[in-house]
Amino acid sequence: MKAFTYERATTPAEAASAAAHANGTKFIAGGTNLLDLMKLQIETPTHLIDINDLGLDRIEPITGGGLRIGALVRNTDLAANEHVRRDYAVLSRALLAGASGQLRNQATTAGNLLQRTRCPYFYDTNQPCNKREPGSGCGALGGYSRHHAIVGVSDACIATHPSDMAVAMRILDATVETVQPNGLTRTIPIVELHRLPGNTPHIEHTLVPGELITAVTLPKPVGGTQIYRKVRDRASYAFALVSVAAIIQRDGTGRVALGGVAHKPWRVEAAERKMPRGAKAVTKELLSSARTTHDNAFKVQLVERTLASVLNEALNETKV
Amino acid sequence: MKFDTPATSNPIDQLKVVGQPVSRIDGPLKTTGTAPYAYDRYDVVPNQAYGYVLGSAIAKGRIVSMNLAAAKASPGVITIVTAENAGKLAKGNLNTALLLGGPEIQHYHQAVAVVVAETFEQARAAAHLIHVNYARAKGLFDLTSEKPKGTPKDVFGAAGETSVGNFDKAFSAAPVRLDKTYSTAHESHSMLEPHATVAAWDGDQLTLWTSNQMIDWGVSDMALTLSIPKEKIRLISSYIGGGFGAKLFLRTDALMAALAARAARRPVKVALQRALVPNNTVHRSATIQRIKIGAARDGQITAIGHESWSGNLPGGGAEAGAVQTRALYAGANRMTSNRVATLDLPEANAMRAPNEAPGLAALEIAIDEMAEKLGMDPIEFRIKNDTQVVPDSPPKPASNDPQSEKPQDQEKHNPHPPFSIRQLTQCFQVGAERFGWNKRNTKPGLVRDGRWLVGMGVASAFRDNIVAKSAARVKLDKRGHVTVETDMTDIGTGSYTIIAQTAAEMMGVPLEKVTVRLGDSSFPVSAGSGGQWGGNSSTSGVYAACVKLREAVAQEAKTQLAKTQQADFNINDAIFADGQIRSGSHSISLGELAGSKGLVAEDTIEFGDLDKRYHQSTFGAHFVEVGVDAATGETRVRRMLAVCAAGRILNPKTARSQVIGAMTMGVGAALMESLEVDKRFGYFVNHDLAGYEVPVHADIPHQEVIFLDETDPISSPMKAKGVGELGICGAAAAVANAIYNATGVRVRDYPITLDKLIAKMPTRV
Amino acid sequence: MAEFNPSRRKFIQSTAVTSGAVIVGRLVPEADAKSVLQPSQLTKEPANVNVLLRVNGSEHQLMVDPRTTLLDALRERLHLTGTKKGCDQGQCGACTVIVDGRRIASCLTLAVMQEGHDIITIEGLGTPTNLHPMQAAFIKHDGYQCGFCTPGQICSAVAMLDEVKTGIPSHVTADLIQPPEMTTIEFRERMSGNICRCGAYSNIQEAIAEVAGGRT
């Protein structure tokens, strides 16, 4: 870990402004991903701004429907929130499927969105990785890639986004609120927050330097049967091989998003129109651009099978 | 004490303390965080600096240059040790690769430098500033492609390849035949405590507080490596945070700490960072195994052949998957072959139940497949082919030392020795009843519970009982308190507790009056912890020392009584009980006899040739029920039972823990554990605990263990046998067979992950 | 770039070919005087910072390198070595401590971030002569083997039961609207962030179930 200076900010605007003033600045909140990467010198900030005192830790209903989630709300608290449990069950389920009890107590909403890939080539500074060291090549392509992305990939990167929470937020059409170093605030639809790797896999999101996420808002509840199914080798405390978030209405229409298959939460609205026709049709559309490796080709079939199971579960719940 | 005739009745048979399920005597320390592990030893020597190990970035090749300037100039840095300035180093006897690489690099993450600084943070930061310029060389990294070049390798001194009768002829003549190939993955020990050492020099005297299963091996190889006399080294491992074989030998942490402390002229502590553990240390090699079984239609095996290939660095040993096949089932015509191919991956070495764990993982699927071909219940098939003598027993080394490689005198060798005791059949019978085996649907893929396809599987557990020379010192003080000292280690096995139980039983004192001191090279040399030989052998050493102490106590009693004209005290019929020695009408407290000077006895148990005249093994039967998600192919274990026959169980509570722990590791091997090789760069890619998945709480159901009532007087005066590794042997296969029973999909390539299942499972969910 | 000394390199090469040969060296420790640096040579780095840590009810004023994790501050500065470093990456749970009533991985937070918080470590739960009920239950049910993950398991278990009591759901909670139940299925899922390589899980669950009082 490289040496850094440390300060605690007290307001979001102050934090964003301070971040813009010093090069190599990072915000730290939960620290569960950043500190891990700093120890390996994959992240090398020279200045850390501790934002835990910003008071962004509330979950408030929005007048007229919807929920505003402070950026610093811990994953445990978000999952346990009564509004979320009742109206956005897919979000609770996704959060609870992620990490461990300890890490969910530490990790924050904004940090979870901005966590970096768990690709083992990204994590090993001896290996090539275009995300860590642009131009060095992609170690996973031609290497070990069982966990890697199958859609939205490029020749430069086949890493996945590891978040479960983000997949649920994507299906819920969440919006990200930020404050920029110049003090201006803006809102970003979650679909626009994360980028596909393309030729610049090191640029993972659309925030400007120093821009700070202050909240995530959820629109009015959409009802339906909400399911988050995470498929993994061990029963808990593992990243998804694939995950399926689904909201299914009584008439068989609904939404679906995938985790573990792409550089961002993967949702194809056109595919959702096929929902009444079943998993095969939806998967075909969702993964129409799939480009797999020898190691991860199974994910295509796994998505279809998992989705079929999820649709079946929803059907059974509707019957009850 | 020489143990060369079967044990007769002795004080251990009282079973007042031994055989009782007492709680671990180290429990209050371990549960309160006060048991000191190596890296906790801030208290043993002042002024400790921090060492941080840099691992090689390439798997094979050379260091062309190293630029240390920036690292040396980094704040807090005291010194940096590399091969260039480390002084002359030899290789230890027991490690294959050098523990400090450079300029030649033998494997990925081989240590190339240790940075010493005032703080951990400074050492870690400075290590990242070392610039190493490597010249990469081509290496061999793929077992499948190197397998044809594999050569036979001896196993514990016995021949790597054996043959009995005419296998080929019998196999081709057999009416029912199986010929399948299986594979097991590279596996990581992944004990929770990374290798760690505090090293301090006092003049030419080196002390190491470290984490090592085999104290004397550690001292010997450190002496050899540094070219200093053994007497100049003291090695202390009071508590060891798991080893499973990864800490059998001198490893990088200890050597680098010693070198760093020498260069820094002050004590240095080193712990390997987790990401170094899989590639820097040791792992269990993957295996490829071809098994051929021929049988008569009635299920009698007529031919059984098992060939196993594994990989290792040049000079390294084999993961000999075929060894147990020499002894487990009957069959007149047989062959086994254990071959090793050169791989430039990190050093492969012993991991919990080396050979048998992967060997049975394959063999016991084959047996399941064969039973199905024969239309027999897999338990019935195993019982039908039970044998009370070893069908294929090649000559073994004369010495008890597993490292010995000299075969014993051929003339005395019995190729078919009897087992000392073998209750494999009983294990299956008891287990079948307990588990409800008769409820298993013999046709696979038909039992459904909601989303889950449910199946049951069985497998044999089988692991040889190794006995090894072991010494102990026992002291008695004026309070009647007994202190045992031996360099035996407790790696979670319960050594502290069973040794205390042994001494308490022998001396007739309550457990609270026994103190056990372990893991210090200043104590008598024990068997150490490995190969499930430690518990039985080390308690036998304590038994021997206690016999001597009893003699000394009795002699003292006789002497004291003689002073008061009570000369009828009979040493030979003396009874030790309630903190006293009694004979006839006389009784004297042990404390009184010890007096202010105390009494001390030391002895060594040495084993004769009983382990050659009789084959000593431990047996068991695993029963597993799994659910496999019909859609996703995820396997979750629902029930597990192991029935074990392993001689006298010295402590049913800690022995049970050994078995469930091994069963858990077996579940890991079956379902998830695999070090994945990057065949271009030659290293294990998933080198942390997120990438290398081991079972978590949610993977493991309630586990049941039954020990058959058994004593084995052939094994030792304790009449016990090893049990620490039996539980992993066959466990993975029982899971695999249950998966087959649940799904109808036979996977022969471990771990059985969902991608290998869903391709063959019906799509309709 | 400091090249390897050519003669030395050649020497190492030759030993590499005859690997296993014993090289007789000096008996006394050999230190390269030039490689031991004097404090004056140290280059500058950001100053240490003051932090007040409240651990097990006691306050400790420390000057720490900002890079110091809570785990390392506890172990290396306060000598509370019961909290273990198993991976230093949040992947094993051995470093679990309880902060403001919540269990966290102490390896993934900085000491300077924990000022003003109440930190409980394994040493604060009980002592060998005055065990916490969870510690006593671990001993009774043999919920440990090597003991290295044990402090983390126990801290985690204590805080985990509070999480269930306060109604925090888990991955296996069937109905998100109802309060979670005190069942072994819940405990297994919730304890999954604490790896025990010795495989004492089945016994740990017995211990937790006993303390929870709701055997299932």
Short mmCIF file of C-alpha atoms in Angstrom, two decimals, chain B residues 239-427:
data_model
loop_
_atom_site.label_atom_id
_atom_site.label_comp_id
_atom_site.label_asym_id
_atom_site.label_seq_id
_atom_site.Cartn_x
_atom_site.Cartn_y
_atom_site.Cartn_z
CA TYR B 239 0.02 -23.53 18.41
CA ILE B 240 -0.42 -24.15 14.73
CA GLY B 241 -3.27 -22.64 12.78
CA GLY B 242 -3.82 -25.65 10.58
CA GLY B 243 -1.37 -27.38 8.30
CA PHE B 244 -2.87 -30.39 6.55
CA GLY B 245 0.63 -31.16 5.26
CA ALA B 246 1.54 -27.65 4.14
CA LYS B 247 3.63 -27.17 7.26
CA LEU B 248 5.38 -30.54 7.34
CA PHE B 249 8.62 -29.07 6.13
CA LEU B 250 10.80 -26.01 6.36
CA ARG B 251 9.19 -23.35 4.23
CA THR B 252 9.90 -19.88 2.94
CA ASP B 253 8.59 -17.97 5.95
CA ALA B 254 11.04 -19.59 8.35
CA LEU B 255 14.05 -19.36 6.07
CA MET B 256 13.34 -15.79 5.05
CA ALA B 257 12.76 -14.74 8.64
CA ALA B 258 16.06 -16.34 9.65
CA LEU B 259 17.97 -14.71 6.80
CA ALA B 260 16.26 -11.37 7.37
CA ALA B 261 17.01 -11.40 11.09
CA ARG B 262 20.63 -12.21 10.35
CA ALA B 263 20.91 -9.36 7.87
CA ALA B 264 18.97 -6.86 9.97
CA ARG B 265 20.80 -7.87 13.14
CA ARG B 266 17.55 -7.92 15.02
CA PRO B 267 14.52 -10.21 15.31
CA VAL B 268 12.25 -10.32 12.27
CA LYS B 269 8.72 -11.62 11.87
CA VAL B 270 7.41 -12.85 8.55
CA ALA B 271 3.96 -14.07 7.57
CA LEU B 272 3.25 -15.07 4.01
CA GLN B 273 0.51 -12.95 2.52
CA ARG B 274 -2.46 -15.10 1.57
CA ALA B 275 -1.96 -14.57 -2.15
CA LEU B 276 1.43 -16.31 -1.88
CA VAL B 277 0.18 -19.43 -0.14
CA PRO B 278 -1.00 -21.49 -3.12
CA ASN B 279 1.97 -20.82 -5.39
CA ASN B 280 4.80 -20.15 -2.96
CA THR B 281 4.23 -23.15 -0.71
CA VAL B 282 2.93 -26.58 -1.63
CA HIS B 283 -0.22 -28.09 -3.01
CA ARG B 284 -1.67 -31.50 -3.78
CA SER B 285 -1.01 -32.39 -7.39
CA ALA B 286 -3.83 -33.08 -9.75
CA THR B 287 -4.09 -36.70 -10.80
CA ILE B 288 -5.28 -38.59 -13.83
CA GLN B 289 -6.25 -42.13 -13.01
CA ARG B 290 -7.22 -45.03 -15.23
CA ILE B 291 -9.03 -47.83 -13.49
CA LYS B 292 -9.85 -51.18 -14.99
CA ILE B 293 -11.93 -53.73 -13.14
CA GLY B 294 -12.99 -57.14 -14.35
CA ALA B 295 -15.44 -59.33 -12.46
CA ALA B 296 -17.40 -62.51 -12.69
CA ARG B 297 -21.16 -62.14 -13.04
CA ASP B 298 -21.58 -62.94 -9.36
CA GLY B 299 -19.58 -59.81 -8.54
CA GLN B 300 -16.27 -61.44 -7.66
CA ILE B 301 -13.44 -59.22 -8.85
CA THR B 302 -11.00 -61.19 -10.96
CA ALA B 303 -8.85 -58.34 -12.21
CA ILE B 304 -8.22 -54.88 -10.87
CA GLY B 305 -5.79 -52.37 -12.30
CA HIS B 306 -5.17 -48.81 -11.26
CA GLU B 307 -2.79 -46.40 -12.94
CA SER B 308 -2.23 -42.92 -11.58
CA TRP B 309 -0.34 -39.95 -12.97
CA SER B 310 0.53 -36.77 -11.14
CA GLY B 311 2.94 -33.92 -11.68
CA ASN B 312 5.76 -32.34 -9.77
CA LEU B 313 8.96 -30.38 -10.11
CA PRO B 314 12.01 -32.47 -11.02
CA GLY B 315 12.90 -34.61 -8.01
CA GLY B 316 9.49 -34.28 -6.41
CA GLY B 317 7.29 -37.14 -5.28
CA ALA B 318 4.11 -38.59 -6.71
CA GLU B 319 0.52 -38.16 -5.62
CA ALA B 320 0.19 -41.91 -5.76
CA GLY B 321 -3.46 -42.49 -6.43
CA ALA B 322 -3.14 -46.23 -6.94
CA VAL B 323 -1.58 -47.29 -3.62
CA GLN B 324 -4.76 -48.18 -1.73
CA THR B 325 -5.88 -50.38 -4.59
CA ARG B 326 -3.19 -52.87 -3.54
CA ALA B 327 -4.99 -53.56 -0.29
CA LEU B 328 -8.63 -52.57 -0.39
CA TYR B 329 -10.40 -55.26 -2.42
CA ALA B 330 -9.80 -58.88 -3.26
CA GLY B 331 -8.88 -60.06 -6.74
CA ALA B 332 -6.34 -62.58 -7.94
CA ASN B 333 -4.94 -60.54 -10.81
CA ARG B 334 -3.90 -56.98 -10.24
CA MET B 335 -1.62 -54.17 -11.18
CA THR B 336 -0.93 -50.71 -9.87
CA SER B 337 1.14 -47.91 -11.28
CA ASN B 338 2.02 -44.56 -9.76
CA ARG B 339 3.81 -42.26 -12.14
CA VAL B 340 4.94 -38.70 -11.92
CA ALA B 341 5.50 -36.30 -14.78
CA THR B 342 7.65 -33.21 -14.62
CA LEU B 343 5.67 -30.01 -14.26
CA ASP B 344 7.10 -26.56 -13.62
CA LEU B 345 4.19 -25.66 -11.39
CA PRO B 346 4.84 -24.97 -7.71
CA GLU B 347 6.03 -27.85 -5.55
CA ALA B 348 3.50 -30.63 -5.05
CA ASN B 349 3.65 -32.31 -1.70
CA ALA B 350 1.63 -34.05 0.97
CA MET B 351 -1.86 -32.79 1.70
CA ARG B 352 -4.25 -34.52 4.09
CA ALA B 353 -4.24 -38.23 3.21
CA PRO B 354 -1.81 -37.94 0.33
CA ASN B 355 -2.38 -40.72 -2.23
CA GLU B 356 -5.53 -42.18 -0.69
CA ALA B 357 -7.62 -39.01 -0.82
CA PRO B 358 -7.44 -38.61 -4.61
CA GLY B 359 -6.94 -42.35 -5.10
CA LEU B 360 -10.18 -43.28 -3.42
CA ALA B 361 -11.94 -40.33 -5.02
CA ALA B 362 -11.41 -42.20 -8.29
CA LEU B 363 -11.47 -45.84 -7.20
CA GLU B 364 -14.69 -45.53 -5.27
CA ILE B 365 -16.53 -44.07 -8.25
CA ALA B 366 -15.22 -46.97 -10.30
CA ILE B 367 -16.51 -49.43 -7.72
CA ASP B 368 -19.90 -47.71 -7.83
CA GLU B 369 -19.93 -47.96 -11.61
CA MET B 370 -18.91 -51.59 -11.52
CA ALA B 371 -21.63 -52.44 -9.02
CA GLU B 372 -24.16 -50.83 -11.33
CA LYS B 373 -22.85 -52.84 -14.30
CA LEU B 374 -23.22 -55.97 -12.22
CA GLY B 375 -26.67 -55.00 -11.07
CA MET B 376 -25.48 -55.19 -7.49
CA ASP B 377 -25.95 -52.89 -4.56
CA PRO B 378 -22.65 -51.03 -4.18
CA ILE B 379 -22.37 -52.06 -0.52
CA GLU B 380 -23.03 -55.70 -1.35
CA PHE B 381 -20.38 -55.53 -4.10
CA ARG B 382 -17.80 -54.16 -1.67
CA ILE B 383 -18.60 -56.73 0.98
CA LYS B 384 -18.37 -59.49 -1.60
CA ASN B 385 -14.83 -58.41 -2.40
CA ASP B 386 -13.67 -57.90 1.15
CA THR B 387 -10.32 -59.45 2.02
CA GLN B 388 -8.69 -60.16 5.34
CA VAL B 389 -5.20 -60.32 3.84
CA VAL B 390 -3.47 -57.78 1.65
CA PRO B 391 -3.67 -58.96 -1.95
CA ASP B 392 -0.64 -56.99 -3.10
CA SER B 393 1.94 -55.91 -0.56
CA PRO B 394 5.26 -54.81 -2.02
CA PRO B 395 8.29 -54.68 0.28
CA LYS B 396 8.40 -51.58 2.44
CA PRO B 397 11.34 -49.84 4.06
CA ALA B 398 12.79 -51.38 7.18
CA SER B 399 12.58 -48.21 9.17
CA ASN B 400 9.45 -46.67 10.61
CA ASP B 401 10.51 -43.38 9.18
CA PRO B 402 8.27 -42.75 6.18
CA GLN B 403 11.11 -40.86 4.54
CA SER B 404 13.31 -43.92 4.57
CA GLU B 405 13.79 -45.45 1.17
CA LYS B 406 15.58 -48.72 1.83
CA PRO B 407 13.33 -51.70 1.16
CA GLN B 408 13.32 -54.31 3.89
CA ASP B 409 14.93 -57.69 3.58
CA GLN B 410 13.16 -59.40 0.69
CA GLU B 411 13.44 -62.85 2.30
CA LYS B 412 11.26 -61.97 5.25
CA HIS B 413 8.72 -60.21 3.13
CA ASN B 414 5.19 -61.61 3.15
CA PRO B 415 3.40 -60.54 -0.03
CA HIS B 416 -0.01 -61.21 1.55
CA PRO B 417 0.17 -60.14 5.18
CA PRO B 418 -3.01 -60.25 7.25
CA PHE B 419 -4.63 -57.07 8.40
CA SER B 420 -4.20 -56.53 12.13
CA ILE B 421 -7.95 -56.01 12.24
CA ARG B 422 -10.30 -55.14 9.42
CA GLN B 423 -13.93 -54.25 9.99
CA LEU B 424 -14.80 -52.66 6.68
CA THR B 425 -17.86 -54.85 6.22
CA GLN B 426 -19.13 -54.00 9.68
CA CYS B 427 -18.72 -50.28 8.91
#
